[in-house]
PDB file of C-alpha atoms in Angstrom:
ATOM      1  CA  GLN S  15      32.061  15.092  75.753  1.00 74.00           C
ATOM      2  CA  ARG S  16      33.875  17.053  72.522  1.00 74.00           C
ATOM      3  CA  ALA S  17      32.351  15.473  69.734  1.00 74.00           C
ATOM      4  CA  ALA S  18      28.026  15.679  71.615  1.00 75.00           C
ATOM      5  CA  ARG S  19      28.509  19.053  73.427  1.00 77.00           C
ATOM      6  CA  LEU S  20      29.702  20.137  69.197  1.00 76.00           C
ATOM      7  CA  GLN S  21      26.017  18.296  68.364  1.00 77.00           C
ATOM      8  CA  GLY S  22      23.881  19.321  71.333  1.00 78.00           C
ATOM      9  CA  GLU S  23      25.762  22.942  69.962  1.00 75.00           C
ATOM     10  CA  LEU S  24      24.681  22.534  66.052  1.00 75.00           C
ATOM     11  CA  ILE S  25      20.861  21.001  67.525  1.00 76.00           C
ATOM     12  CA  ALA S  26      20.967  24.184  69.332  1.00 74.00           C
ATOM     13  CA  LEU S  27      21.259  26.469  66.149  1.00 72.00           C
ATOM     14  CA  TYR S  28      18.883  24.453  64.120  1.00 70.00           C
ATOM     15  CA  ILE S  29      16.312  24.260  66.711  1.00 72.00           C
ATOM     16  CA  GLU S  30      17.163  28.506  67.152  1.00 70.00           C
ATOM     17  CA  ARG S  31      17.180  29.249  63.295  1.00 67.00           C
ATOM     18  CA  GLU S  32      13.563  26.651  62.817  1.00 65.00           C
ATOM     19  CA  LEU S  33      12.390  29.059  65.838  1.00 63.00           C
ATOM     20  CA  GLY S  34      13.568  32.381  63.991  1.00 58.00           C
ATOM     21  CA  ALA S  35      12.525  31.423  60.662  1.00 51.00           C
ATOM     22  CA  ALA S  36       8.375  30.874  62.477  1.00 51.00           C
ATOM     23  CA  GLY S  37       7.966  34.555  63.091  1.00 51.00           C
ATOM     24  CA  ASP S  38       4.983  36.871  60.959  1.00 47.00           C
ATOM     25  CA  ASP S  39       6.700  40.013  61.269  1.00 49.00           C
ATOM     26  CA  GLY S  40       8.843  41.131  58.239  1.00 49.00           C
ATOM     27  CA  GLU S  41      12.128  41.220  60.269  1.00 52.00           C
ATOM     28  CA  SER S  42      11.600  37.183  61.351  1.00 57.00           C
ATOM     29  CA  GLY S  43      11.670  36.577  57.567  1.00 78.00           C
ATOM     30  CA  VAL S  44      14.187  37.618  56.151  1.00 85.00           C
ATOM     31  CA  LYS S  45      16.655  36.288  58.128  1.00 84.00           C
ATOM     32  CA  GLY S  46      14.386  32.896  57.725  1.00 84.00           C
ATOM     33  CA  GLU S  47      14.856  33.367  54.180  1.00 90.00           C
ATOM     34  CA  LEU S  48      18.317  34.578  54.728  1.00 93.00           C
ATOM     35  CA  ALA S  49      18.753  30.730  56.998  1.00 91.00           C
ATOM     36  CA  GLN S  50      17.280  29.301  53.913  1.00 92.00           C
ATOM     37  CA  LEU S  51      20.318  30.149  52.533  1.00 94.00           C
ATOM     38  CA  TRP S  52      22.986  30.152  54.178  1.00 94.00           C
ATOM     39  CA  ASP S  53      21.418  25.820  53.935  1.00 93.00           C
ATOM     40  CA  ILE S  54      22.420  25.623  50.509  1.00 93.00           C
ATOM     41  CA  VAL S  55      25.553  26.534  51.201  1.00 95.00           C
ATOM     42  CA  ALA S  56      26.670  24.858  54.111  1.00 93.00           C
ATOM     43  CA  SER S  57      25.124  22.042  51.541  1.00 93.00           C
ATOM     44  CA  ASN S  58      27.268  22.799  48.569  1.00 93.00           C
ATOM     45  CA  LEU S  59      30.547  24.537  50.393  1.00 95.00           C
ATOM     46  CA  LYS S  60      32.277  22.520  47.982  1.00 94.00           C
ATOM     47  CA  ARG S  61      31.394  25.580  45.340  1.00 94.00           C
ATOM     48  CA  PRO S  62      33.637  28.466  44.880  1.00 94.00           C
ATOM     49  CA  TRP S  63      30.422  31.442  46.163  1.00 95.00           C
ATOM     50  CA  THR S  64      30.704  35.396  45.763  1.00 95.00           C
ATOM     51  CA  VAL S  65      28.571  38.128  47.213  1.00 96.00           C
ATOM     52  CA  ASP S  66      27.301  38.279  44.300  1.00 96.00           C
ATOM     53  CA  ASP S  67      26.210  34.837  44.185  1.00 95.00           C
ATOM     54  CA  LEU S  68      24.887  34.912  47.547  1.00 95.00           C
ATOM     55  CA  ALA S  69      23.041  38.018  46.494  1.00 94.00           C
ATOM     56  CA  ALA S  70      21.778  36.800  43.116  1.00 94.00           C
ATOM     57  CA  ALA S  71      20.597  33.448  44.717  1.00 92.00           C
ATOM     58  CA  PHE S  72      18.592  35.798  47.374  1.00 92.00           C
ATOM     59  CA  GLY S  73      17.240  38.033  44.746  1.00 92.00           C
ATOM     60  CA  VAL S  74      19.330  41.384  45.785  1.00 93.00           C
ATOM     61  CA  SER S  75      21.585  43.582  44.695  1.00 94.00           C
ATOM     62  CA  PRO S  76      25.153  42.440  46.315  1.00 95.00           C
ATOM     63  CA  PRO S  77      25.293  45.906  48.989  1.00 96.00           C
ATOM     64  CA  HIS S  78      21.841  44.445  49.947  1.00 95.00           C
ATOM     65  CA  PHE S  79      23.051  41.653  50.268  1.00 95.00           C
ATOM     66  CA  HIS S  80      26.237  42.907  52.425  1.00 95.00           C
ATOM     67  CA  ARG S  81      23.355  45.406  54.252  1.00 94.00           C
ATOM     68  CA  LEU S  82      20.999  42.777  55.100  1.00 94.00           C
ATOM     69  CA  VAL S  83      23.346  40.054  56.365  1.00 95.00           C
ATOM     70  CA  ARG S  84      25.396  42.383  58.341  1.00 94.00           C
ATOM     71  CA  GLU S  85      22.238  43.759  59.595  1.00 91.00           C
ATOM     72  CA  HIS S  86      20.928  40.187  61.177  1.00 91.00           C
ATOM     73  CA  TYR S  87      24.200  38.519  61.394  1.00 91.00           C
ATOM     74  CA  GLY S  88      26.975  40.583  62.589  1.00 92.00           C
ATOM     75  CA  THR S  89      30.045  40.284  60.064  1.00 94.00           C
ATOM     76  CA  THR S  90      30.001  40.350  56.046  1.00 96.00           C
ATOM     77  CA  PRO S  91      28.198  37.534  53.295  1.00 96.00           C
ATOM     78  CA  MET S  92      31.865  36.378  53.148  1.00 97.00           C
ATOM     79  CA  ARG S  93      32.703  36.073  56.837  1.00 96.00           C
ATOM     80  CA  HIS S  94      29.853  34.157  57.459  1.00 96.00           C
ATOM     81  CA  VAL S  95      30.812  31.299  54.799  1.00 97.00           C
ATOM     82  CA  TYR S  96      34.241  30.713  55.830  1.00 97.00           C
ATOM     83  CA  ARG S  97      32.338  30.425  59.533  1.00 95.00           C
ATOM     84  CA  LEU S  98      30.656  27.535  57.931  1.00 96.00           C
ATOM     85  CA  ARG S  99      32.989  25.877  55.693  1.00 97.00           C
ATOM     86  CA  MET S 100      35.347  26.259  59.029  1.00 97.00           C
ATOM     87  CA  GLU S 101      32.352  24.538  61.732  1.00 95.00           C
ATOM     88  CA  HIS S 102      31.334  21.564  58.949  1.00 96.00           C
ATOM     89  CA  ALA S 103      35.181  21.264  58.778  1.00 96.00           C
ATOM     90  CA  GLN S 104      35.330  20.405  62.707  1.00 95.00           C
ATOM     91  CA  GLU S 105      32.981  18.811  62.996  1.00 93.00           C
ATOM     92  CA  MET S 106      34.104  16.573  59.927  1.00 94.00           C
ATOM     93  CA  LEU S 107      37.674  16.330  62.140  1.00 94.00           C
ATOM     94  CA  VAL S 108      35.313  14.932  64.951  1.00 92.00           C
ATOM     95  CA  MET S 109      33.131  13.055  62.882  1.00 92.00           C
ATOM     96  CA  HIS S 110      35.026  11.120  60.683  1.00 90.00           C
ATOM     97  CA  ASN S 111      39.007  10.232  60.466  1.00 89.00           C
ATOM     98  CA  TYR S 112      39.191  11.478  56.804  1.00 92.00           C
ATOM     99  CA  PRO S 113      42.401  12.849  55.841  1.00 94.00           C
ATOM    100  CA  VAL S 114      43.300  16.843  56.128  1.00 95.00           C
ATOM    101  CA  ARG S 115      43.181  17.237  52.234  1.00 95.00           C
ATOM    102  CA  VAL S 116      39.779  15.476  52.211  1.00 96.00           C
ATOM    103  CA  VAL S 117      38.251  17.840  54.024  1.00 96.00           C
ATOM    104  CA  ALA S 118      40.289  20.839  52.798  1.00 97.00           C
ATOM    105  CA  ALA S 119      38.424  20.219  49.864  1.00 96.00           C
ATOM    106  CA  HIS S 120      34.589  18.938  51.002  1.00 95.00           C
ATOM    107  CA  VAL S 121      35.231  23.026  52.851  1.00 96.00           C
ATOM    108  CA  GLY S 122      36.224  24.589  49.608  1.00 95.00           C
ATOM    109  CA  PHE S 123      39.781  24.379  50.601  1.00 96.00           C
ATOM    110  CA  GLN S 124      42.057  24.292  47.037  1.00 92.00           C
ATOM    111  CA  ASN S 125      44.709  22.283  48.874  1.00 93.00           C
ATOM    112  CA  GLU S 126      45.168  21.025  52.508  1.00 94.00           C
ATOM    113  CA  PHE S 127      48.185  23.778  53.811  1.00 96.00           C
ATOM    114  CA  ALA S 128      45.743  26.416  53.132  1.00 96.00           C
ATOM    115  CA  PHE S 129      42.731  24.695  54.370  1.00 97.00           C
ATOM    116  CA  SER S 130      45.617  24.363  57.831  1.00 96.00           C
ATOM    117  CA  THR S 131      46.824  27.621  57.608  1.00 96.00           C
ATOM    118  CA  ALA S 132      43.099  29.301  57.725  1.00 97.00           C
ATOM    119  CA  PHE S 133      41.464  26.669  59.697  1.00 97.00           C
ATOM    120  CA  LYS S 134      44.384  27.156  62.669  1.00 96.00           C
ATOM    121  CA  ARG S 135      43.408  31.138  62.491  1.00 96.00           C
ATOM    122  CA  PHE S 136      39.702  30.178  63.066  1.00 95.00           C
ATOM    123  CA  ALA S 137      39.711  27.283  65.501  1.00 94.00           C
ATOM    124  CA  GLY S 138      43.587  28.245  67.013  1.00 94.00           C
ATOM    125  CA  VAL S 139      44.716  24.977  66.515  1.00 95.00           C
ATOM    126  CA  SER S 140      45.949  22.907  63.513  1.00 95.00           C
ATOM    127  CA  PRO S 141      43.051  20.245  62.041  1.00 95.00           C
ATOM    128  CA  GLY S 142      45.113  17.357  63.327  1.00 92.00           C
ATOM    129  CA  VAL S 143      45.421  18.356  67.111  1.00 94.00           C
ATOM    130  CA  PHE S 144      41.739  19.514  66.744  1.00 93.00           C
ATOM    131  CA  ARG S 145      41.173  16.339  66.224  1.00 90.00           C
ATOM    132  CA  GLY S 146      43.727  14.458  68.442  1.00 85.00           C
ATOM    133  CA  ARG S 147      41.287  16.674  71.351  1.00 79.00           C
ATOM    134  CA  LYS S 148      37.880  14.801  70.104  1.00 61.00           C
TER     135      LYS S 148
END
């Protein structure tokens, strides 16, 4: 049931993202372009992303990129990358039976201990407990 709910939320997020990118005004265009960048980030979570990397990929200065992300997402660029990593980790834990070290490596952590600490901070429970709730 939890996996189905998470998958439904993910589908709703993708639909919302697509509908937001379809707008004609400049603001929707920026949000759509940001969504495309987040898709690139999400497809390569192992990479040690920095604000400079993200800004360069978006074609703006790091301070301007920071302002755009804060304006459109209400958070900082690195917190958004962190959220993408943790949400993907949640999906992996629910949908697959990969060891925690594999999940950690897939979402960009060098060791499972740092990942477990970060995951617990994000989800409120350890990866093992989270997986057991599915």
